[in-house]
Amino acid sequence: MIQLYHHPLCPLSRFIRLSLGEYGVEAELIEERVHERRREFLMLDPAGQTPVLVTDEGNVIPGAGVIAEWLDETYGETLGPHRLLPVSPLERVETRRLMSWFNDKFFGEVSNWLVTEKVYKRFMATEIGSGAPDMDVVRAARANVRHHLRYISWLSQNRNWLGGDRMTYADLAAAAHLSSVDFLGDVPWDEEEAAKLWYQRLKSRPSFRPLLADRAPGVAVNPIYAEVDF
């Protein structure tokens, strides 16, 4: 069976978990705390970042973007017209652009900051950053999420899905990052109704159910996190 090294609240890992779910591919989930710098994990990927996928044959595929491309090349045709990375060159460009927007920009401005400050720090050793959340960082991330929500609203109001007429990796990437932030209660859903309605569509999909069951020791979950109609 395919193995996926991940952390339950890592948004990049969640993107791949959603993608695997949409392809109907089962995987053994192995929780990895990257700050521990385990030798066995670093032997798989010297970058020491989640997610990392290991195929049935033992091939190592590191990183959300690389894994997404591999999944498309391996399983994409099975979805026919619902392929998560479209066949059309221009549609592929737009899907990849939005994947990068969320997996790089949103990650760097919102989700990584919040998950690190409010979750990862709880499990780190003192010498590598353990401690109370840096509230200046948390406040900056909360401000930044509003800009991204407005962009998601604009996209969802002008297209059927974020990347175009069909659901693609763009939607899964955006939903994965928002789900991590929503777990922590830091998404102001009442400010952007269009983004909320789009997210409800993603949240109701079968691939999303395992994410809604995630919990983190010592971290209070947002009361509406698992509710599809919120």
Short mmCIF file of C-alpha atoms in Angstrom, two decimals:
data_model
loop_
_atom_site.label_atom_id
_atom_site.label_comp_id
_atom_site.label_asym_id
_atom_site.label_seq_id
_atom_site.Cartn_x
_atom_site.Cartn_y
_atom_site.Cartn_z
CA MET A 1 0.00 0.00 0.00
CA ILE A 2 1.08 3.57 -0.69
CA GLN A 3 2.43 5.36 2.38
CA LEU A 4 1.98 9.06 3.06
CA TYR A 5 4.15 10.74 5.65
CA HIS A 6 2.12 13.69 6.88
CA HIS A 7 0.97 15.72 9.83
CA PRO A 8 -2.80 15.93 10.42
CA LEU A 9 -2.83 19.73 10.40
CA CYS A 10 -0.13 20.27 7.77
CA PRO A 11 -2.08 22.02 4.96
CA LEU A 12 0.21 20.66 2.24
CA SER A 13 -0.36 17.13 3.54
CA ARG A 14 -4.09 17.78 3.59
CA PHE A 15 -3.97 18.80 -0.06
CA ILE A 16 -2.50 15.42 -0.95
CA ARG A 17 -4.94 13.56 1.31
CA LEU A 18 -7.83 15.25 -0.51
CA SER A 19 -6.25 14.41 -3.86
CA LEU A 20 -5.82 10.76 -2.91
CA GLY A 21 -9.44 10.70 -1.80
CA GLU A 22 -10.67 12.12 -5.10
CA TYR A 23 -8.64 9.52 -7.01
CA GLY A 24 -9.96 6.75 -4.74
CA VAL A 25 -6.42 5.75 -3.76
CA GLU A 26 -5.96 4.29 -0.29
CA ALA A 27 -2.81 5.15 1.58
CA GLU A 28 -1.29 4.30 4.92
CA LEU A 29 -0.98 7.56 6.84
CA ILE A 30 2.18 7.91 8.91
CA GLU A 31 2.22 10.94 11.19
CA GLU A 32 5.50 12.81 11.07
CA ARG A 33 6.64 15.65 13.32
CA VAL A 34 9.22 17.23 11.08
CA HIS A 35 10.83 19.26 13.86
CA GLU A 36 12.05 16.00 15.39
CA ARG A 37 14.32 15.54 12.35
CA ARG A 38 14.09 11.75 12.49
CA ARG A 39 16.95 10.10 10.64
CA GLU A 40 14.63 7.58 8.95
CA PHE A 41 12.47 10.38 7.58
CA LEU A 42 15.43 12.44 6.44
CA MET A 43 16.70 9.40 4.58
CA LEU A 44 13.47 9.49 2.57
CA ASP A 45 13.63 13.23 1.93
CA PRO A 46 16.63 15.31 3.04
CA ALA A 47 14.43 18.43 2.95
CA GLY A 48 12.61 16.99 5.95
CA GLN A 49 9.21 18.41 5.03
CA THR A 50 5.76 16.84 4.78
CA PRO A 51 4.16 15.45 2.74
CA VAL A 52 6.26 12.60 1.40
CA LEU A 53 4.69 9.71 -0.52
CA VAL A 54 6.25 6.27 -0.87
CA THR A 55 4.87 4.09 -3.67
CA ASP A 56 4.16 0.37 -3.51
CA GLU A 57 7.50 -0.15 -5.24
CA GLY A 58 9.34 1.90 -2.63
CA ASN A 59 9.85 4.99 -4.80
CA VAL A 60 9.95 8.22 -2.81
CA ILE A 61 7.98 11.22 -4.07
CA PRO A 62 8.54 14.34 -1.93
CA GLY A 63 6.56 17.55 -1.79
CA ALA A 64 2.93 18.43 -2.45
CA GLY A 65 3.44 19.76 -5.98
CA VAL A 66 5.55 16.81 -7.12
CA ILE A 67 3.11 14.33 -5.59
CA ALA A 68 0.17 16.04 -7.29
CA GLU A 69 1.89 15.81 -10.67
CA TRP A 70 2.72 12.14 -10.08
CA LEU A 71 -0.87 11.37 -9.11
CA ASP A 72 -2.12 13.04 -12.28
CA GLU A 73 0.34 11.13 -14.46
CA THR A 74 -0.49 7.85 -12.71
CA TYR A 75 -4.23 8.12 -12.04
CA GLY A 76 -5.42 11.18 -13.96
CA GLU A 77 -6.96 9.30 -16.86
CA THR A 78 -9.17 7.31 -14.49
CA LEU A 79 -11.18 10.46 -13.75
CA GLY A 80 -11.83 11.20 -17.42
CA PRO A 81 -13.30 14.72 -17.83
CA HIS A 82 -13.06 15.25 -14.07
CA ARG A 83 -9.28 15.07 -14.11
CA LEU A 84 -7.83 17.23 -11.34
CA LEU A 85 -5.13 18.62 -13.64
CA PRO A 86 -6.97 19.45 -16.87
CA VAL A 87 -5.75 18.33 -20.28
CA SER A 88 -5.99 21.73 -21.95
CA PRO A 89 -2.62 23.58 -21.76
CA LEU A 90 -4.19 26.88 -20.70
CA GLU A 91 -6.37 25.20 -18.09
CA ARG A 92 -3.31 23.41 -16.76
CA VAL A 93 -1.49 26.74 -16.49
CA GLU A 94 -4.34 28.27 -14.48
CA THR A 95 -4.62 25.23 -12.23
CA ARG A 96 -0.90 25.24 -11.56
CA ARG A 97 -0.93 29.00 -10.95
CA LEU A 98 -3.62 28.65 -8.30
CA MET A 99 -1.95 25.60 -6.77
CA SER A 100 1.14 27.74 -6.32
CA TRP A 101 -0.96 30.63 -4.99
CA PHE A 102 -2.27 28.50 -2.14
CA ASN A 103 0.61 26.05 -1.59
CA ASP A 104 3.22 28.82 -1.64
CA LYS A 105 1.64 32.24 -1.05
CA PHE A 106 -1.25 31.31 1.28
CA PHE A 107 1.03 28.85 3.08
CA GLY A 108 3.72 31.49 3.54
CA GLU A 109 1.34 34.24 4.64
CA VAL A 110 -1.34 32.41 6.62
CA SER A 111 -1.56 28.67 7.19
CA ASN A 112 2.06 27.87 8.04
CA TRP A 113 2.23 30.77 10.50
CA LEU A 114 -0.96 29.79 12.33
CA VAL A 115 -0.30 26.04 12.44
CA THR A 116 3.29 26.61 13.58
CA GLU A 117 2.41 29.09 16.29
CA LYS A 118 -0.72 27.37 17.60
CA VAL A 119 0.10 23.68 17.06
CA TYR A 120 3.68 22.78 16.19
CA LYS A 121 5.21 24.88 18.96
CA ARG A 122 3.41 22.73 21.52
CA PHE A 123 5.52 19.74 20.55
CA MET A 124 8.88 21.38 19.90
CA ALA A 125 11.82 21.25 22.25
CA THR A 126 12.64 24.54 23.98
CA GLU A 127 15.90 24.97 22.09
CA ILE A 128 14.16 24.92 18.70
CA GLY A 129 11.25 27.24 19.41
CA SER A 130 8.81 25.78 21.90
CA GLY A 131 6.70 28.28 23.76
CA ALA A 132 3.58 30.40 23.65
CA PRO A 133 2.30 31.57 20.27
CA ASP A 134 3.81 34.79 18.98
CA MET A 135 0.64 36.87 18.85
CA ASP A 136 2.14 39.39 16.45
CA VAL A 137 2.55 36.56 13.93
CA VAL A 138 -0.95 35.25 14.67
CA ARG A 139 -2.50 38.68 14.16
CA ALA A 140 -0.63 39.16 10.88
CA ALA A 141 -1.84 35.78 9.61
CA ARG A 142 -5.43 36.58 10.62
CA ALA A 143 -5.22 39.84 8.69
CA ASN A 144 -3.74 38.12 5.65
CA VAL A 145 -6.45 35.46 5.50
CA ARG A 146 -9.02 38.17 4.77
CA HIS A 147 -7.23 39.14 1.56
CA HIS A 148 -7.18 35.51 0.42
CA LEU A 149 -10.86 35.05 1.27
CA ARG A 150 -11.74 38.03 -0.90
CA TYR A 151 -9.79 36.53 -3.77
CA ILE A 152 -11.53 33.18 -3.33
CA SER A 153 -14.89 34.97 -3.33
CA TRP A 154 -14.01 36.79 -6.54
CA LEU A 155 -12.92 33.57 -8.24
CA SER A 156 -15.98 31.62 -7.11
CA GLN A 157 -18.33 34.40 -8.25
CA ASN A 158 -16.81 34.58 -11.72
CA ARG A 159 -16.27 30.84 -12.32
CA ASN A 160 -18.02 27.61 -11.50
CA TRP A 161 -14.94 26.48 -9.53
CA LEU A 162 -11.79 28.39 -8.63
CA GLY A 163 -9.82 27.32 -11.69
CA GLY A 164 -12.65 27.25 -14.23
CA ASP A 165 -15.67 25.15 -15.11
CA ARG A 166 -14.60 22.02 -13.19
CA MET A 167 -13.14 21.20 -9.82
CA THR A 168 -9.36 20.88 -10.01
CA TYR A 169 -6.29 20.78 -7.84
CA ALA A 170 -6.80 24.53 -7.39
CA ASP A 171 -9.91 23.93 -5.31
CA LEU A 172 -8.33 21.13 -3.29
CA ALA A 173 -5.27 23.23 -2.48
CA ALA A 174 -7.34 26.20 -1.36
CA ALA A 175 -9.68 24.02 0.70
CA ALA A 176 -6.78 22.16 2.33
CA HIS A 177 -5.17 25.36 3.60
CA LEU A 178 -8.45 26.86 4.72
CA SER A 179 -9.34 23.65 6.55
CA SER A 180 -6.21 23.89 8.69
CA VAL A 181 -6.97 27.51 9.52
CA ASP A 182 -10.64 26.71 10.12
CA PHE A 183 -9.65 23.94 12.54
CA LEU A 184 -8.08 26.67 14.66
CA GLY A 185 -11.08 28.98 14.31
CA ASP A 186 -9.24 31.69 12.39
CA VAL A 187 -11.38 32.01 9.23
CA PRO A 188 -13.86 34.94 9.32
CA TRP A 189 -16.51 33.16 7.26
CA ASP A 190 -19.16 35.78 7.98
CA GLU A 191 -17.20 38.33 5.95
CA GLU A 192 -17.18 36.47 2.61
CA GLU A 193 -20.39 34.58 1.81
CA ALA A 194 -19.24 33.50 -1.67
CA ALA A 195 -16.07 31.92 -0.27
CA LYS A 196 -18.13 30.22 2.44
CA LEU A 197 -20.56 28.71 -0.09
CA TRP A 198 -17.67 27.47 -2.23
CA TYR A 199 -16.01 25.91 0.82
CA GLN A 200 -19.25 24.18 1.82
CA ARG A 201 -19.28 22.47 -1.60
CA LEU A 202 -15.79 21.10 -0.99
CA LYS A 203 -16.48 20.24 2.64
CA SER A 204 -19.44 18.03 1.65
CA ARG A 205 -17.36 15.79 -0.61
CA PRO A 206 -16.50 12.25 0.61
CA SER A 207 -12.78 12.99 0.25
CA PHE A 208 -13.13 15.65 2.96
CA ARG A 209 -14.60 13.41 5.66
CA PRO A 210 -11.29 12.03 7.01
CA LEU A 211 -10.00 15.58 7.46
CA LEU A 212 -13.07 16.55 9.47
CA ALA A 213 -12.31 13.72 11.91
CA ASP A 214 -8.78 14.98 12.62
CA ARG A 215 -7.91 16.17 16.09
CA ALA A 216 -4.68 17.39 17.68
CA PRO A 217 -3.73 16.62 21.32
CA GLY A 218 -4.11 19.68 23.50
CA VAL A 219 -5.50 21.84 20.68
CA ALA A 220 -9.12 22.96 20.91
CA VAL A 221 -10.99 22.44 17.65
CA ASN A 222 -13.27 25.12 16.24
CA PRO A 223 -16.87 24.07 17.19
CA ILE A 224 -18.10 24.45 13.58
CA TYR A 225 -15.07 22.75 12.03
CA ALA A 226 -16.82 19.45 11.26
CA GLU A 227 -20.17 21.01 10.32
CA VAL A 228 -20.91 21.04 6.59
CA ASP A 229 -23.64 23.66 6.96
CA PHE A 230 -22.15 26.32 9.21
#
